[in-house]
mmCIF file of C-alpha atoms in Angstrom:
data_model
loop_
_atom_site.group_PDB
_atom_site.id
_atom_site.type_symbol
_atom_site.label_atom_id
_atom_site.label_comp_id
_atom_site.label_asym_id
_atom_site.label_seq_id
_atom_site.Cartn_x
_atom_site.Cartn_y
_atom_site.Cartn_z
ATOM 1 C CA LYS A 61 28.808 1.690 0.847
ATOM 2 C CA ALA A 62 25.343 0.166 0.981
ATOM 3 C CA GLY A 63 24.860 -2.827 3.247
ATOM 4 C CA VAL A 64 23.171 -6.128 2.611
ATOM 5 C CA THR A 65 19.577 -5.677 1.487
ATOM 6 C CA GLN A 66 16.968 -8.345 2.041
ATOM 7 C CA THR A 67 13.444 -8.176 0.700
ATOM 8 C CA PRO A 68 10.774 -8.435 1.789
ATOM 9 C CA ARG A 69 11.241 -7.741 5.516
ATOM 10 C CA TYR A 70 8.083 -9.582 6.521
ATOM 11 C CA LEU A 71 6.057 -12.259 4.814
ATOM 12 C CA ILE A 72 3.008 -14.314 5.763
ATOM 13 C CA LYS A 73 2.298 -17.445 3.764
ATOM 14 C CA THR A 74 -0.077 -20.362 4.014
ATOM 15 C CA ARG A 75 1.046 -23.929 4.539
ATOM 16 C CA GLY A 76 1.673 -25.636 1.207
ATOM 17 C CA GLN A 77 2.554 -22.449 -0.656
ATOM 18 C CA GLN A 78 5.999 -21.546 -1.877
ATOM 19 C CA VAL A 79 8.040 -18.423 -1.184
ATOM 20 C CA THR A 80 11.006 -16.602 -2.700
ATOM 21 C CA LEU A 81 13.284 -14.357 -0.679
ATOM 22 C CA SER A 82 15.815 -11.969 -2.142
ATOM 23 C CA CYS A 83 19.238 -10.752 -1.052
ATOM 24 C CA SER A 84 21.447 -8.071 -2.580
ATOM 25 C CA PRO A 85 25.009 -8.296 -1.222
ATOM 26 C CA ILE A 86 27.476 -5.505 -0.632
ATOM 27 C CA SER A 87 28.827 -4.180 -3.904
ATOM 28 C CA GLY A 88 31.878 -6.185 -4.940
ATOM 29 C CA HIS A 89 31.065 -9.155 -2.750
ATOM 30 C CA ARG A 90 30.710 -12.398 -4.676
ATOM 31 C CA SER A 91 29.604 -14.722 -1.890
ATOM 32 C CA VAL A 92 26.120 -14.933 -0.439
ATOM 33 C CA SER A 93 25.196 -17.302 2.381
ATOM 34 C CA TRP A 94 21.765 -18.002 3.820
ATOM 35 C CA TYR A 95 20.936 -18.837 7.424
ATOM 36 C CA GLN A 96 17.722 -19.748 9.200
ATOM 37 C CA GLN A 97 17.115 -18.524 12.739
ATOM 38 C CA THR A 98 14.478 -20.177 14.908
ATOM 39 C CA PRO A 99 14.010 -20.064 18.690
ATOM 40 C CA GLY A 100 14.554 -23.798 19.000
ATOM 41 C CA GLN A 101 17.460 -24.378 16.591
ATOM 42 C CA GLY A 102 19.266 -21.062 16.668
ATOM 43 C CA LEU A 103 21.117 -19.900 13.559
ATOM 44 C CA GLN A 104 21.615 -22.661 11.032
ATOM 45 C CA PHE A 105 23.476 -22.585 7.728
ATOM 46 C CA LEU A 106 21.373 -23.220 4.640
ATOM 47 C CA PHE A 107 23.754 -22.759 1.700
ATOM 48 C CA GLU A 108 26.427 -20.559 0.192
ATOM 49 C CA TYR A 109 26.775 -19.286 -3.347
ATOM 50 C CA PHE A 110 29.891 -17.898 -4.941
ATOM 51 C CA SER A 111 29.976 -16.619 -8.512
ATOM 52 C CA GLU A 112 26.627 -18.264 -9.304
ATOM 53 C CA THR A 113 27.719 -21.692 -7.993
ATOM 54 C CA GLN A 114 26.587 -23.378 -4.801
ATOM 55 C CA ARG A 115 29.757 -24.095 -2.824
ATOM 56 C CA ASN A 116 28.322 -25.528 0.341
ATOM 57 C CA LYS A 117 24.987 -26.761 1.620
ATOM 58 C CA GLY A 118 23.605 -27.335 5.100
ATOM 59 C CA ASN A 119 21.347 -30.095 6.348
ATOM 60 C CA PHE A 120 18.021 -28.892 5.074
ATOM 61 C CA PRO A 121 15.488 -30.766 2.913
ATOM 62 C CA GLY A 122 15.357 -30.284 -0.823
ATOM 63 C CA ARG A 123 12.367 -27.951 -0.417
ATOM 64 C CA PHE A 124 14.964 -25.293 0.333
ATOM 65 C CA SER A 125 16.822 -24.114 -2.735
ATOM 66 C CA GLY A 126 18.686 -21.066 -3.899
ATOM 67 C CA ARG A 127 20.415 -19.442 -6.782
ATOM 68 C CA GLN A 128 22.748 -16.575 -7.485
ATOM 69 C CA PHE A 129 22.707 -14.266 -10.444
ATOM 70 C CA SER A 130 25.602 -12.776 -12.396
ATOM 71 C CA ASN A 131 25.299 -9.523 -10.413
ATOM 72 C CA SER A 132 25.753 -11.583 -7.182
ATOM 73 C CA ARG A 133 22.191 -11.038 -6.051
ATOM 74 C CA SER A 134 20.743 -14.208 -4.601
ATOM 75 C CA GLU A 135 17.332 -15.707 -4.071
ATOM 76 C CA MET A 136 16.244 -18.562 -1.891
ATOM 77 C CA ASN A 137 13.079 -20.516 -2.447
ATOM 78 C CA VAL A 138 11.095 -22.687 -0.084
ATOM 79 C CA SER A 139 8.451 -24.894 -1.651
ATOM 80 C CA THR A 140 5.531 -26.654 0.037
ATOM 81 C CA LEU A 141 5.794 -24.526 3.145
ATOM 82 C CA GLU A 142 5.373 -26.142 6.547
ATOM 83 C CA LEU A 143 4.544 -24.465 9.848
ATOM 84 C CA GLY A 144 8.076 -25.242 11.037
ATOM 85 C CA ASP A 145 9.526 -23.089 8.272
ATOM 86 C CA SER A 146 8.435 -20.001 10.188
ATOM 87 C CA ALA A 147 11.712 -18.281 10.965
ATOM 88 C CA LEU A 148 13.960 -15.312 10.392
ATOM 89 C CA TYR A 149 15.948 -15.907 7.210
ATOM 90 C CA LEU A 150 19.265 -14.098 7.139
ATOM 91 C CA CYS A 151 21.547 -13.454 4.224
ATOM 92 C CA ALA A 152 25.276 -12.880 4.724
ATOM 93 C CA SER A 153 27.524 -11.206 2.184
ATOM 94 C CA SER A 154 31.285 -11.678 1.919
ATOM 95 C CA SER A 155 34.123 -11.435 -0.550
ATOM 96 C CA GLY A 156 34.300 -15.213 -0.566
ATOM 97 C CA VAL A 157 37.995 -15.074 -1.359
ATOM 98 C CA GLY A 158 40.739 -16.410 0.891
ATOM 99 C CA THR A 159 40.584 -18.740 3.832
ATOM 100 C CA TYR A 160 38.867 -16.498 6.356
ATOM 101 C CA TYR A 161 36.694 -13.590 5.423
ATOM 102 C CA GLY A 162 34.177 -11.422 7.171
ATOM 103 C CA TYR A 163 30.460 -11.903 6.827
ATOM 104 C CA THR A 164 28.055 -8.967 6.839
ATOM 105 C CA PHE A 165 24.476 -9.869 7.567
ATOM 106 C CA GLY A 166 21.312 -8.281 6.305
ATOM 107 C CA SER A 167 18.372 -7.502 8.595
ATOM 108 C CA GLY A 168 16.573 -10.635 7.517
ATOM 109 C CA THR A 169 13.174 -11.661 6.225
ATOM 110 C CA ARG A 170 10.685 -12.742 8.876
ATOM 111 C CA LEU A 171 8.587 -15.556 7.378
ATOM 112 C CA THR A 172 5.430 -16.673 9.119
ATOM 113 C CA VAL A 173 3.646 -19.764 7.855
ATOM 114 C CA VAL A 174 0.016 -20.112 8.922
ATOM 115 C CA ASP B 59 24.727 -32.610 17.443
ATOM 116 C CA GLN B 60 25.528 -29.116 18.611
ATOM 117 C CA GLN B 61 29.140 -28.354 17.777
ATOM 118 C CA VAL B 62 29.115 -24.863 19.315
ATOM 119 C CA LYS B 63 27.455 -24.327 22.672
ATOM 120 C CA GLN B 64 26.655 -21.272 24.719
ATOM 121 C CA ASN B 65 25.412 -22.725 27.958
ATOM 122 C CA SER B 66 24.131 -19.498 29.476
ATOM 123 C CA PRO B 67 20.923 -18.316 27.802
ATOM 124 C CA SER B 68 21.080 -15.031 29.676
ATOM 125 C CA LEU B 69 23.431 -12.851 31.690
ATOM 126 C CA SER B 70 22.768 -9.704 33.698
ATOM 127 C CA VAL B 71 25.610 -7.299 34.528
ATOM 128 C CA GLN B 72 25.847 -3.933 36.235
ATOM 129 C CA GLU B 73 26.850 -0.995 34.065
ATOM 130 C CA GLY B 74 30.590 -0.349 34.285
ATOM 131 C CA ARG B 75 31.425 -3.894 35.350
ATOM 132 C CA ILE B 76 32.912 -6.677 33.240
ATOM 133 C CA SER B 77 30.676 -8.936 31.135
ATOM 134 C CA ILE B 78 32.028 -12.402 30.370
ATOM 135 C CA LEU B 79 30.283 -14.536 27.785
ATOM 136 C CA ASN B 80 31.355 -18.132 27.303
ATOM 137 C CA CYS B 81 31.341 -20.567 24.408
ATOM 138 C CA ASP B 82 32.421 -24.196 24.043
ATOM 139 C CA TYR B 83 33.003 -26.176 20.876
ATOM 140 C CA THR B 84 33.504 -29.832 20.105
ATOM 141 C CA ASN B 85 34.848 -29.896 16.551
ATOM 142 C CA SER B 86 38.665 -29.844 16.622
ATOM 143 C CA MET B 87 38.684 -28.828 12.945
ATOM 144 C CA PHE B 88 37.404 -25.355 13.836
ATOM 145 C CA ASP B 89 40.238 -22.883 13.549
ATOM 146 C CA TYR B 90 38.564 -19.490 13.367
ATOM 147 C CA PHE B 91 36.085 -18.080 15.831
ATOM 148 C CA LEU B 92 33.834 -15.044 15.755
ATOM 149 C CA TRP B 93 31.476 -13.157 18.037
ATOM 150 C CA TYR B 94 28.384 -11.450 16.723
ATOM 151 C CA LYS B 95 25.958 -9.123 18.464
ATOM 152 C CA LYS B 96 22.294 -9.057 17.539
ATOM 153 C CA TYR B 97 19.521 -6.603 18.311
ATOM 154 C CA PRO B 98 15.864 -7.568 17.749
ATOM 155 C CA ALA B 99 14.682 -7.225 14.140
ATOM 156 C CA GLU B 100 18.247 -6.741 12.895
ATOM 157 C CA GLY B 101 20.854 -9.075 11.481
ATOM 158 C CA PRO B 102 23.915 -10.102 13.520
ATOM 159 C CA THR B 103 26.731 -7.552 13.598
ATOM 160 C CA PHE B 104 30.339 -8.718 13.662
ATOM 161 C CA LEU B 105 32.203 -7.823 16.858
ATOM 162 C CA ILE B 106 35.545 -9.568 17.022
ATOM 163 C CA SER B 107 37.274 -12.728 15.830
ATOM 164 C CA ILE B 108 40.240 -14.883 16.703
ATOM 165 C CA SER B 109 42.316 -17.396 14.824
ATOM 166 C CA SER B 110 43.368 -20.639 16.471
ATOM 167 C CA ILE B 111 47.013 -19.598 16.272
ATOM 168 C CA LYS B 112 46.299 -16.924 18.878
ATOM 169 C CA ASP B 113 44.974 -17.123 22.412
ATOM 170 C CA LYS B 114 43.828 -13.516 22.749
ATOM 171 C CA ASN B 115 42.566 -10.714 20.573
ATOM 172 C CA GLU B 116 41.577 -7.231 21.703
ATOM 173 C CA ASP B 117 39.530 -4.513 20.082
ATOM 174 C CA GLY B 118 38.705 -1.579 22.313
ATOM 175 C CA ARG B 119 36.390 -2.729 25.106
ATOM 176 C CA PHE B 120 36.140 -6.224 23.636
ATOM 177 C CA THR B 121 38.618 -9.049 24.207
ATOM 178 C CA VAL B 122 38.251 -12.631 23.069
ATOM 179 C CA PHE B 123 40.214 -15.425 24.732
ATOM 180 C CA LEU B 124 40.719 -18.854 23.186
ATOM 181 C CA ASN B 125 41.709 -21.976 25.120
ATOM 182 C CA LYS B 126 42.266 -24.631 22.468
ATOM 183 C CA SER B 127 43.013 -27.456 24.855
ATOM 184 C CA ALA B 128 39.699 -26.883 26.625
ATOM 185 C CA LYS B 129 37.898 -26.037 23.352
ATOM 186 C CA HIS B 130 36.603 -22.925 25.043
ATOM 187 C CA LEU B 131 36.425 -19.271 24.177
ATOM 188 C CA SER B 132 35.146 -16.265 26.008
ATOM 189 C CA LEU B 133 34.263 -12.676 25.221
ATOM 190 C CA HIS B 134 35.071 -9.998 27.789
ATOM 191 C CA ILE B 135 33.425 -6.584 27.617
ATOM 192 C CA VAL B 136 34.983 -3.935 29.852
ATOM 193 C CA PRO B 137 33.414 -1.662 30.921
ATOM 194 C CA SER B 138 29.891 -2.786 30.112
ATOM 195 C CA GLN B 139 27.545 -0.120 28.788
ATOM 196 C CA PRO B 140 23.735 -0.053 28.412
ATOM 197 C CA GLY B 141 24.115 -0.179 24.605
ATOM 198 C CA ASP B 142 25.788 -3.567 24.976
ATOM 199 C CA SER B 143 22.429 -5.108 25.895
ATOM 200 C CA ALA B 144 21.765 -7.559 23.046
ATOM 201 C CA VAL B 145 22.020 -11.232 22.145
ATOM 202 C CA TYR B 146 25.596 -12.408 21.580
ATOM 203 C CA PHE B 147 26.385 -15.314 19.301
ATOM 204 C CA CYS B 148 29.587 -17.260 19.191
ATOM 205 C CA ALA B 149 30.411 -18.808 15.798
ATOM 206 C CA ALA B 150 33.117 -21.088 14.457
ATOM 207 C CA THR B 151 34.389 -22.198 11.084
ATOM 208 C CA ASP B 152 37.219 -24.142 9.542
ATOM 209 C CA GLY B 153 39.337 -22.908 6.696
ATOM 210 C CA GLY B 154 37.559 -24.416 3.779
ATOM 211 C CA ALA B 155 34.017 -24.726 5.016
ATOM 212 C CA GLN B 156 32.606 -21.385 3.878
ATOM 213 C CA LYS B 157 30.021 -21.598 6.600
ATOM 214 C CA LEU B 158 29.613 -20.482 10.188
ATOM 215 C CA VAL B 159 28.402 -22.781 12.943
ATOM 216 C CA PHE B 160 26.640 -20.726 15.595
ATOM 217 C CA GLY B 161 25.954 -21.219 19.265
ATOM 218 C CA GLN B 162 22.446 -20.675 20.621
ATOM 219 C CA GLY B 163 23.208 -17.167 21.837
ATOM 220 C CA THR B 164 23.389 -15.449 25.211
ATOM 221 C CA ARG B 165 21.111 -12.522 26.024
ATOM 222 C CA LEU B 166 23.173 -9.891 27.830
ATOM 223 C CA THR B 167 21.380 -7.244 29.866
ATOM 224 C CA ILE B 168 23.323 -4.308 31.257
ATOM 225 C CA ASN B 169 21.617 -2.733 34.253
ATOM 226 C CA PRO B 170 22.128 0.952 35.057
#
């Protein structure tokens, strides 16, 4: 079955702009999580959506937001971009059911803010 | 505050030998631990996991050991192969958190 698809793969934006990233999970998976990877902070949890509802949120400012659609596809939005937002943004797909479940990651979107 | 730590940023091992990657955690609520492998320009790939009710889990060349009293886990790769060269991330979660807390990663290089 198809893996996790993230679009676009690469993005260059100017400080102050906003950006929307997209993630299509594995078919049948209802949970989508977002992570930010930077050299300094490593991989950090942004938020998780399950059946169109945000279930958990990490410690990021309100400029970072997300949503999930009825087909489980998810988008994350970053408004008023700052240079420090340059990172690899990873989406992880899972069933979201049960106590422990596997996460399958997409290849990520590399965002560069100039 | 970094709840999951991988203190070795890099590790170099001879092909065929054992690679041992280490991870420490501070949050006693963590009860499920995972190892991921990551190549450049790709997302992390799941390798192996272990529940806190176990102290060892094996999958082929990969074995994860968990020492709950020391809040320490390790990943053993035997024998190491050139294709194992990648960045390895340790991650932890608790039952209801729906999120993974990652370590900073260890870059493993397997030398021929």
